PDB file of C-alpha atoms in Angstrom:
ATOM      1  CA  MET A   1     -21.705 -19.323  10.874  1.00 51.00           C
ATOM      2  CA  ALA A   2     -18.546 -19.928   8.874  1.00 54.00           C
ATOM      3  CA  SER A   3     -15.635 -17.820   9.975  1.00 77.00           C
ATOM      4  CA  PHE A   4     -13.604 -15.754   7.536  1.00 81.00           C
ATOM      5  CA  ALA A   5      -9.855 -15.396   7.129  1.00 87.00           C
ATOM      6  CA  ASN A   6      -7.872 -12.777   9.020  1.00 89.00           C
ATOM      7  CA  ILE A   7      -6.916 -10.974   5.827  1.00 91.00           C
ATOM      8  CA  TYR A   8      -8.173  -7.452   5.260  1.00 92.00           C
ATOM      9  CA  THR A   9      -7.622  -5.241   2.232  1.00 92.00           C
ATOM     10  CA  HIS A  10      -7.295  -1.493   2.732  1.00 93.00           C
ATOM     11  CA  ARG A  11      -9.534   0.621   0.509  1.00 92.00           C
ATOM     12  CA  LYS A  12     -10.435   4.292   0.352  1.00 92.00           C
ATOM     13  CA  VAL A  13     -13.917   5.744   0.015  1.00 91.00           C
ATOM     14  CA  ALA A  14     -14.894   9.179  -1.262  1.00 91.00           C
ATOM     15  CA  ASP A  15     -13.771  12.115   0.837  1.00 90.00           C
ATOM     16  CA  THR A  16     -17.369  13.317   0.929  1.00 91.00           C
ATOM     17  CA  SER A  17     -18.622  10.219   2.751  1.00 88.00           C
ATOM     18  CA  PRO A  18     -16.440   9.496   5.790  1.00 92.00           C
ATOM     19  CA  LYS A  19     -17.803   7.331   8.595  1.00 94.00           C
ATOM     20  CA  ALA A  20     -16.742   6.826  12.194  1.00 94.00           C
ATOM     21  CA  CYS A  21     -13.595   4.839  12.871  1.00 93.00           C
ATOM     22  CA  GLU A  22     -14.383   1.545  14.614  1.00 90.00           C
ATOM     23  CA  ILE A  23     -11.740   2.253  17.278  1.00 91.00           C
ATOM     24  CA  CYS A  24     -11.732   6.003  18.007  1.00 93.00           C
ATOM     25  CA  TYR A  25     -14.985   7.150  16.308  1.00 94.00           C
ATOM     26  CA  LYS A  26     -13.271   9.923  14.322  1.00 94.00           C
ATOM     27  CA  PRO A  27     -14.413  10.406  10.709  1.00 94.00           C
ATOM     28  CA  SER A  28     -12.385   8.204   8.378  1.00 94.00           C
ATOM     29  CA  THR A  29     -12.346   7.397   4.671  1.00 93.00           C
ATOM     30  CA  SER A  30     -10.246   4.236   5.041  1.00 94.00           C
ATOM     31  CA  VAL A  31     -11.987   0.868   5.064  1.00 94.00           C
ATOM     32  CA  LEU A  32     -10.642  -2.603   5.803  1.00 93.00           C
ATOM     33  CA  VAL A  33     -12.517  -5.227   3.785  1.00 93.00           C
ATOM     34  CA  ALA A  34     -12.356  -8.993   4.326  1.00 91.00           C
ATOM     35  CA  PRO A  35     -12.195 -11.329   1.309  1.00 88.00           C
ATOM     36  CA  GLU A  36     -15.496 -11.771  -0.526  1.00 87.00           C
ATOM     37  CA  ASN A  37     -16.850  -8.732   1.390  1.00 86.00           C
ATOM     38  CA  LYS A  38     -17.798 -10.865   4.399  1.00 87.00           C
ATOM     39  CA  ASP A  39     -16.702  -8.142   6.810  1.00 89.00           C
ATOM     40  CA  PHE A  40     -15.715  -4.489   6.581  1.00 92.00           C
ATOM     41  CA  PHE A  41     -15.119  -1.630   8.967  1.00 93.00           C
ATOM     42  CA  TYR A  42     -13.851   1.926   8.905  1.00 94.00           C
ATOM     43  CA  VAL A  43     -10.500   2.626  10.512  1.00 95.00           C
ATOM     44  CA  CYS A  44      -8.102   5.587  10.764  1.00 93.00           C
ATOM     45  CA  LEU A  45      -4.768   5.573   8.962  1.00 91.00           C
ATOM     46  CA  ALA A  46      -3.049   5.982  12.327  1.00 91.00           C
ATOM     47  CA  HIS A  47      -4.485   2.651  13.487  1.00 92.00           C
ATOM     48  CA  LEU A  48      -3.176   0.917  10.353  1.00 90.00           C
ATOM     49  CA  LYS A  49       0.342   1.942  11.348  1.00 90.00           C
ATOM     50  CA  ASP A  50      -0.150   0.712  14.922  1.00 89.00           C
ATOM     51  CA  LYS A  51       1.487  -2.706  15.415  1.00 90.00           C
ATOM     52  CA  GLY A  52      -0.868  -3.400  18.324  1.00 91.00           C
ATOM     53  CA  PHE A  53      -3.854  -3.224  15.977  1.00 92.00           C
ATOM     54  CA  CYS A  54      -2.728  -4.911  12.758  1.00 91.00           C
ATOM     55  CA  ASN A  55       0.306  -6.080  10.825  1.00 89.00           C
ATOM     56  CA  ALA A  56       0.924  -5.508   7.148  1.00 87.00           C
ATOM     57  CA  ILE A  57       1.128  -8.611   4.986  1.00 86.00           C
ATOM     58  CA  VAL A  58       3.926  -7.971   2.512  1.00 80.00           C
ATOM     59  CA  ASP A  59       4.697 -10.266  -0.402  1.00 75.00           C
ATOM     60  CA  GLU A  60       8.416 -11.008  -0.061  1.00 77.00           C
ATOM     61  CA  ALA A  61       8.809 -11.788  -3.768  1.00 77.00           C
ATOM     62  CA  VAL A  62       7.515  -8.348  -4.734  1.00 76.00           C
ATOM     63  CA  VAL A  63       9.805  -6.640  -2.219  1.00 78.00           C
ATOM     64  CA  ALA A  64      12.821  -8.628  -3.429  1.00 84.00           C
ATOM     65  CA  ALA A  65      12.037  -7.823  -7.072  1.00 86.00           C
ATOM     66  CA  LYS A  66      11.685  -4.135  -6.231  1.00 88.00           C
ATOM     67  CA  ARG A  67      15.035  -4.099  -4.425  1.00 90.00           C
ATOM     68  CA  LYS A  68      16.709  -5.901  -7.313  1.00 91.00           C
ATOM     69  CA  LYS A  69      15.300  -3.403  -9.806  1.00 92.00           C
ATOM     70  CA  GLU A  70      16.496  -0.465  -7.690  1.00 93.00           C
ATOM     71  CA  MET A  71      19.967  -1.986  -7.409  1.00 94.00           C
ATOM     72  CA  GLU A  72      20.180  -2.550 -11.179  1.00 94.00           C
ATOM     73  CA  ALA A  73      19.155   1.062 -11.807  1.00 94.00           C
ATOM     74  CA  GLU A  74      21.764   2.286  -9.322  1.00 94.00           C
ATOM     75  CA  VAL A  75      24.499   0.141 -10.925  1.00 94.00           C
ATOM     76  CA  GLU A  76      23.570   1.433 -14.379  1.00 94.00           C
ATOM     77  CA  ARG A  77      23.669   5.035 -13.173  1.00 95.00           C
ATOM     78  CA  VAL A  78      27.087   4.543 -11.550  1.00 95.00           C
ATOM     79  CA  LYS A  79      28.428   2.918 -14.736  1.00 94.00           C
ATOM     80  CA  GLN A  80      27.264   5.872 -16.819  1.00 95.00           C
ATOM     81  CA  GLU A  81      28.876   8.354 -14.431  1.00 94.00           C
ATOM     82  CA  PHE A  82      32.133   6.391 -14.502  1.00 92.00           C
ATOM     83  CA  GLU A  83      32.147   6.251 -18.319  1.00 93.00           C
ATOM     84  CA  GLU A  84      31.526  10.009 -18.515  1.00 93.00           C
ATOM     85  CA  LYS A  85      34.405  10.683 -16.131  1.00 92.00           C
ATOM     86  CA  GLN A  86      36.693   8.407 -18.163  1.00 91.00           C
ATOM     87  CA  LYS A  87      35.771  10.233 -21.380  1.00 90.00           C
ATOM     88  CA  LYS A  88      36.459  13.609 -19.783  1.00 89.00           C
ATOM     89  CA  LYS A  89      39.785  12.363 -18.453  1.00 86.00           C
ATOM     90  CA  GLU A  90      40.825  11.049 -21.887  1.00 85.00           C
ATOM     91  CA  GLU A  91      39.819  14.340 -23.474  1.00 84.00           C
ATOM     92  CA  ARG A  92      41.876  16.302 -20.966  1.00 82.00           C
ATOM     93  CA  ASP A  93      44.926  14.130 -21.627  1.00 80.00           C
ATOM     94  CA  SER A  94      44.600  14.502 -25.385  1.00 79.00           C
ATOM     95  CA  ALA A  95      43.988  18.254 -24.992  1.00 76.00           C
ATOM     96  CA  LYS A  96      47.293  18.713 -23.228  1.00 74.00           C
ATOM     97  CA  ASP A  97      49.101  17.115 -26.195  1.00 70.00           C
ATOM     98  CA  LYS A  98      47.653  19.321 -28.905  1.00 63.00           C
ATOM     99  CA  ASP A  99      46.397  22.921 -28.744  1.00 58.00           C
ATOM    100  CA  LYS A 100      43.954  22.397 -31.607  1.00 59.00           C
ATOM    101  CA  GLU A 101      42.305  19.476 -29.897  1.00 53.00           C
ATOM    102  CA  LYS A 102      42.079  21.591 -26.759  1.00 54.00           C
ATOM    103  CA  ASP A 103      39.710  24.003 -28.485  1.00 60.00           C
ATOM    104  CA  LYS A 104      37.625  21.119 -29.808  1.00 59.00           C
ATOM    105  CA  SER A 105      37.518  19.347 -26.446  1.00 59.00           C
ATOM    106  CA  GLY A 106      36.383  22.588 -24.794  1.00 63.00           C
ATOM    107  CA  GLU A 107      33.479  22.757 -27.218  1.00 62.00           C
ATOM    108  CA  GLU A 108      32.722  19.081 -26.646  1.00 63.00           C
ATOM    109  CA  LYS A 109      32.832  19.589 -22.880  1.00 63.00           C
ATOM    110  CA  ARG A 110      30.291  22.365 -23.210  1.00 64.00           C
ATOM    111  CA  GLY A 111      28.130  20.063 -25.329  1.00 60.00           C
ATOM    112  CA  GLU A 112      28.525  17.248 -22.787  1.00 61.00           C
ATOM    113  CA  LYS A 113      27.591  19.574 -19.928  1.00 60.00           C
ATOM    114  CA  LYS A 114      24.393  20.447 -21.751  1.00 57.00           C
ATOM    115  CA  THR A 115      23.551  16.776 -22.293  1.00 56.00           C
ATOM    116  CA  THR A 116      24.307  15.868 -18.676  1.00 55.00           C
ATOM    117  CA  GLU A 117      22.123  18.749 -17.530  1.00 55.00           C
ATOM    118  CA  LYS A 118      19.336  17.338 -19.669  1.00 52.00           C
ATOM    119  CA  LYS A 119      19.837  13.853 -18.243  1.00 52.00           C
ATOM    120  CA  LYS A 120      19.761  14.918 -14.610  1.00 51.00           C
ATOM    121  CA  PRO A 121      16.167  16.246 -14.652  1.00 47.00           C
ATOM    122  CA  GLU A 122      15.038  12.978 -16.232  1.00 48.00           C
ATOM    123  CA  ASP A 123      16.598  11.055 -13.354  1.00 48.00           C
ATOM    124  CA  ALA A 124      14.885  13.340 -10.843  1.00 43.00           C
ATOM    125  CA  THR A 125      11.385  12.978 -12.329  1.00 40.00           C
ATOM    126  CA  PRO A 126      10.643   9.438 -11.092  1.00 46.00           C
ATOM    127  CA  ALA A 127       9.800  10.393  -7.539  1.00 44.00           C
ATOM    128  CA  VAL A 128      10.259   7.829  -4.822  1.00 42.00           C
ATOM    129  CA  VAL A 129       6.760   6.833  -3.749  1.00 44.00           C
ATOM    130  CA  ASP A 130       6.395   5.087  -0.423  1.00 50.00           C
ATOM    131  CA  GLU A 131       3.696   2.614  -1.206  1.00 62.00           C
ATOM    132  CA  GLU A 132       1.587   1.875   1.803  1.00 67.00           C
ATOM    133  CA  PRO A 133       0.752  -1.770   2.343  1.00 70.00           C
ATOM    134  CA  ARG A 134      -2.710  -2.725   1.181  1.00 86.00           C
ATOM    135  CA  VAL A 135      -3.204  -6.082   2.906  1.00 90.00           C
ATOM    136  CA  PHE A 136      -3.353  -6.427   6.686  1.00 91.00           C
ATOM    137  CA  ALA A 137      -3.856  -9.078   9.357  1.00 91.00           C
ATOM    138  CA  LEU A 138      -5.564  -7.944  12.557  1.00 92.00           C
ATOM    139  CA  GLN A 139      -4.109  -8.784  15.943  1.00 92.00           C
ATOM    140  CA  LYS A 140      -5.741 -11.745  17.655  1.00 93.00           C
ATOM    141  CA  THR A 141      -7.916  -9.741  20.077  1.00 93.00           C
ATOM    142  CA  PHE A 142      -9.253  -7.359  17.436  1.00 92.00           C
ATOM    143  CA  PHE A 143      -9.964 -10.218  15.034  1.00 93.00           C
ATOM    144  CA  GLN A 144     -11.822 -12.100  17.790  1.00 94.00           C
ATOM    145  CA  GLN A 145     -13.909  -8.972  18.443  1.00 92.00           C
ATOM    146  CA  ARG A 146     -14.837  -8.863  14.745  1.00 91.00           C
ATOM    147  CA  ILE A 147     -15.857 -12.541  14.799  1.00 93.00           C
ATOM    148  CA  ASP A 148     -17.909 -12.045  17.986  1.00 95.00           C
ATOM    149  CA  LYS A 149     -19.647  -9.006  16.507  1.00 93.00           C
ATOM    150  CA  LYS A 150     -20.569 -10.952  13.360  1.00 93.00           C
ATOM    151  CA  ARG A 151     -21.761 -13.919  15.429  1.00 95.00           C
ATOM    152  CA  ASN A 152     -23.948 -11.688  17.653  1.00 96.00           C
ATOM    153  CA  ALA A 153     -25.457 -10.013  14.579  1.00 94.00           C
ATOM    154  CA  GLU A 154     -26.275 -13.457  13.129  1.00 94.00           C
ATOM    155  CA  ILE A 155     -27.881 -14.582  16.414  1.00 96.00           C
ATOM    156  CA  ALA A 156     -29.971 -11.387  16.574  1.00 97.00           C
ATOM    157  CA  ARG A 157     -31.117 -11.874  12.967  1.00 96.00           C
ATOM    158  CA  ARG A 158     -32.175 -15.474  13.667  1.00 94.00           C
ATOM    159  CA  SER A 159     -34.086 -14.507  16.812  1.00 92.00           C
ATOM    160  CA  ARG A 160     -35.965 -11.764  14.900  1.00 93.00           C
ATOM    161  CA  GLU A 161     -36.940 -14.297  12.248  1.00 92.00           C
ATOM    162  CA  ARG A 162     -38.170 -16.742  14.891  1.00 90.00           C
ATOM    163  CA  LEU A 163     -40.256 -14.070  16.613  1.00 88.00           C
ATOM    164  CA  GLN A 164     -41.936 -13.188  13.320  1.00 89.00           C
ATOM    165  CA  ASN A 165     -42.842 -16.843  12.734  1.00 86.00           C
ATOM    166  CA  PRO A 166     -46.447 -17.415  13.970  1.00 80.00           C
ATOM    167  CA  ASN A 167     -45.769 -21.096  14.759  1.00 82.00           C
ATOM    168  CA  LEU A 168     -43.268 -20.174  17.464  1.00 79.00           C
ATOM    169  CA  PHE A 169     -45.883 -19.399  20.132  1.00 79.00           C
ATOM    170  CA  PRO A 170     -48.333 -22.039  21.444  1.00 81.00           C
ATOM    171  CA  GLN A 171     -51.982 -21.730  20.516  1.00 82.00           C
ATOM    172  CA  VAL A 172     -54.800 -21.144  22.944  1.00 84.00           C
ATOM    173  CA  PRO A 173     -56.634 -24.359  23.901  1.00 84.00           C
ATOM    174  CA  LYS A 174     -59.981 -24.622  22.111  1.00 86.00           C
ATOM    175  CA  GLY A 175     -61.601 -27.438  24.035  1.00 85.00           C
ATOM    176  CA  PHE A 176     -63.109 -27.496  27.532  1.00 84.00           C
ATOM    177  CA  PRO A 177     -61.023 -28.901  30.366  1.00 76.00           C
TER     178      PRO A 177
END
């Protein structure tokens, strides 16, 4: 029997059809599936977080791109805040020079406060989602157990087929001795 790679993808099944976890036998809706559906088994979410059971396979390029995107967003946000502070500072300085401009800057400040209040909820809407890893590699002992279980199932299937074959058993002698 050809072995399969130690790469399992985490998938969820319907909440109405949980099955027993392979490790602790509690009902679980999480399934680890090998490539090309060669192997699958139900497992609890707690076991997926256990380093003694499996390790997450994380694509470093995706993680680096995500960090870079977050940093660019943070830099852009800081730049906008700095520009707003500079504008307010310039308005305050010009307001001190002229009383008429002071009234106008007060109105503009009120208008700016309204716009900043509108901007803040937009920044808060993209919630930070902790994406759970989807691809895992089992520890050596657990992966070997999976291979042994598949091998034993294959051996049992072959022996059942042989027992159903009528040519397996010898025939009764038909002649006299």
